[in-house]
mmCIF file of C-alpha atoms in Angstrom:
data_model
loop_
_atom_site.group_PDB
_atom_site.id
_atom_site.type_symbol
_atom_site.label_atom_id
_atom_site.label_comp_id
_atom_site.label_asym_id
_atom_site.label_seq_id
_atom_site.Cartn_x
_atom_site.Cartn_y
_atom_site.Cartn_z
ATOM 1 C CA MET A 681 5.542 31.234 13.945
ATOM 2 C CA GLU A 682 8.241 29.280 15.780
ATOM 3 C CA ASP A 683 9.793 28.130 12.478
ATOM 4 C CA ALA A 684 9.809 31.713 11.226
ATOM 5 C CA MET A 685 11.520 32.850 14.438
ATOM 6 C CA ARG A 686 14.188 30.162 14.076
ATOM 7 C CA ALA A 687 14.783 31.126 10.437
ATOM 8 C CA ILE A 688 15.198 34.787 11.395
ATOM 9 C CA LEU A 689 17.575 33.918 14.227
ATOM 10 C CA ALA A 690 19.635 31.639 11.962
ATOM 11 C CA LEU A 691 19.904 34.438 9.420
ATOM 12 C CA LEU A 692 21.010 36.889 12.110
ATOM 13 C CA ILE A 693 23.736 34.531 13.283
ATOM 14 C CA ALA A 694 24.936 33.954 9.734
ATOM 15 C CA THR A 695 25.097 37.675 8.987
ATOM 16 C CA THR A 696 26.832 38.768 12.194
ATOM 17 C CA ALA A 697 30.586 38.673 12.576
ATOM 18 C CA ASN A 698 30.957 34.985 13.259
ATOM 19 C CA VAL A 699 34.322 34.944 15.022
ATOM 20 C CA ALA A 700 35.646 37.323 17.653
ATOM 21 C CA CYS A 701 39.053 37.347 19.324
ATOM 22 C CA ALA A 702 40.529 38.530 22.613
ATOM 23 C CA GLY A 703 44.243 37.945 22.380
ATOM 24 C CA GLU A 704 44.431 34.369 21.283
ATOM 25 C CA LEU A 705 41.152 33.201 22.814
ATOM 26 C CA GLU A 706 38.537 33.020 20.059
ATOM 27 C CA PHE A 707 34.814 32.393 20.071
ATOM 28 C CA SER A 708 32.121 31.852 17.512
ATOM 29 C CA TYR A 709 28.347 31.598 17.759
ATOM 30 C CA GLU A 710 27.306 27.960 17.301
ATOM 31 C CA SER A 711 23.572 28.458 17.775
ATOM 32 C CA PHE A 712 21.061 30.943 19.074
ATOM 33 C CA GLN A 713 17.421 29.931 19.265
ATOM 34 C CA MET A 714 14.303 30.087 21.330
ATOM 35 C CA THR A 715 13.419 26.874 23.151
ATOM 36 C CA GLN A 716 9.946 25.350 23.189
ATOM 37 C CA THR A 717 9.363 27.050 26.528
ATOM 38 C CA GLY A 718 10.295 30.453 25.038
ATOM 39 C CA ALA A 719 13.724 30.829 26.646
ATOM 40 C CA ALA A 720 16.702 32.072 24.633
ATOM 41 C CA GLU A 721 19.350 29.330 24.234
ATOM 42 C CA LEU A 722 22.889 30.293 23.201
ATOM 43 C CA VAL A 723 25.780 27.933 22.405
ATOM 44 C CA ILE A 724 29.289 29.339 21.939
ATOM 45 C CA LYS A 725 32.434 27.606 20.675
ATOM 46 C CA PHE A 726 35.675 28.760 22.343
ATOM 47 C CA THR A 727 39.122 28.030 20.865
ATOM 48 C CA ASN A 728 42.184 28.330 23.114
ATOM 49 C CA ARG A 729 45.166 29.563 21.112
ATOM 50 C CA THR A 730 46.747 31.393 24.062
ATOM 51 C CA GLY A 731 49.649 29.009 24.606
ATOM 52 C CA ALA A 732 48.490 28.429 28.193
ATOM 53 C CA HIS A 733 45.950 26.212 29.926
ATOM 54 C CA LEU A 734 42.797 28.166 30.762
ATOM 55 C CA ASP A 735 40.759 27.201 33.788
ATOM 56 C CA TYR A 736 37.813 28.984 32.214
ATOM 57 C CA ALA A 737 36.746 31.315 29.403
ATOM 58 C CA VAL A 738 33.826 33.719 29.682
ATOM 59 C CA ALA A 739 31.780 35.482 27.044
ATOM 60 C CA ARG A 740 29.433 38.182 28.338
ATOM 61 C CA CYS A 741 26.376 38.238 26.102
ATOM 62 C CA ALA A 742 23.617 40.795 25.733
ATOM 63 C CA LEU A 743 20.186 39.606 24.692
ATOM 64 C CA LEU A 744 18.698 42.308 22.484
ATOM 65 C CA ASP A 745 15.259 43.223 21.212
ATOM 66 C CA ALA A 746 14.347 43.964 17.580
ATOM 67 C CA ASP A 747 15.782 47.493 17.932
ATOM 68 C CA ASN A 748 19.082 46.132 19.323
ATOM 69 C CA LYS A 749 18.314 47.429 22.809
ATOM 70 C CA ALA A 750 19.561 45.263 25.648
ATOM 71 C CA ILE A 751 16.980 43.299 27.594
ATOM 72 C CA THR A 752 19.473 41.531 29.852
ATOM 73 C CA THR A 753 22.965 40.060 29.905
ATOM 74 C CA MET A 754 24.223 36.603 30.673
ATOM 75 C CA PRO A 755 27.589 34.865 30.890
ATOM 76 C CA VAL A 756 28.503 31.837 28.807
ATOM 77 C CA ILE A 757 31.343 29.942 30.492
ATOM 78 C CA ALA A 758 33.593 27.131 29.242
ATOM 79 C CA ARG A 759 35.830 25.364 31.748
ATOM 80 C CA ASP A 760 39.167 23.522 31.620
ATOM 81 C CA MET A 761 40.667 24.399 28.244
ATOM 82 C CA PRO A 762 44.136 22.973 27.564
ATOM 83 C CA VAL A 763 46.264 24.699 24.919
ATOM 84 C CA GLY A 764 44.894 24.282 21.398
ATOM 85 C CA THR A 765 41.536 22.850 22.415
ATOM 86 C CA ILE A 766 37.965 23.741 21.588
ATOM 87 C CA ALA A 767 35.248 23.929 24.230
ATOM 88 C CA TYR A 768 31.512 24.434 23.842
ATOM 89 C CA ALA A 769 29.386 26.235 26.396
ATOM 90 C CA LYS A 770 25.659 26.908 26.656
ATOM 91 C CA ASN A 771 23.438 29.143 28.696
ATOM 92 C CA TYR A 772 19.778 30.080 28.754
ATOM 93 C CA GLY A 773 18.280 33.534 28.946
ATOM 94 C CA PRO A 774 14.841 34.423 30.227
ATOM 95 C CA ARG A 775 11.562 33.423 28.649
ATOM 96 C CA ASP A 776 10.967 36.689 26.852
ATOM 97 C CA SER A 777 9.392 37.059 23.410
ATOM 98 C CA ARG A 778 11.210 40.375 22.919
ATOM 99 C CA VAL A 779 14.595 38.623 22.534
ATOM 100 C CA LYS A 780 15.579 38.730 18.852
ATOM 101 C CA HIS A 781 19.381 39.093 18.756
ATOM 102 C CA VAL A 782 22.498 38.362 20.771
ATOM 103 C CA ASN A 783 25.824 40.167 20.968
ATOM 104 C CA CYS A 784 28.779 38.758 22.907
ATOM 105 C CA ARG A 785 32.312 39.736 23.847
ATOM 106 C CA ILE A 786 35.045 37.835 25.613
ATOM 107 C CA GLU A 787 35.621 38.792 29.241
ATOM 108 C CA ARG A 788 38.495 36.393 29.637
#
């Protein structure tokens, strides 16, 4: 069951728009999976192409059920991003078997 869930989640990540932009700050989904304890784990890759040092970058992410209805939201925050760098950030959602998808947007 867990392997099937991971395969479905990997397919969802691969079929969603993989890169999103807000100005020159970009992000992509690196991984989205359920941990052994049942919590949603999301890793995002941020790329700073703004031309300025960023103290932080935030993606606001909705954890969705099978019908794409929001269960909750969570921030994913990368800190200290000099110009032209890549930063990875991770956050965990709740232990909730209803979580099937994720959808994020850049706040900053």
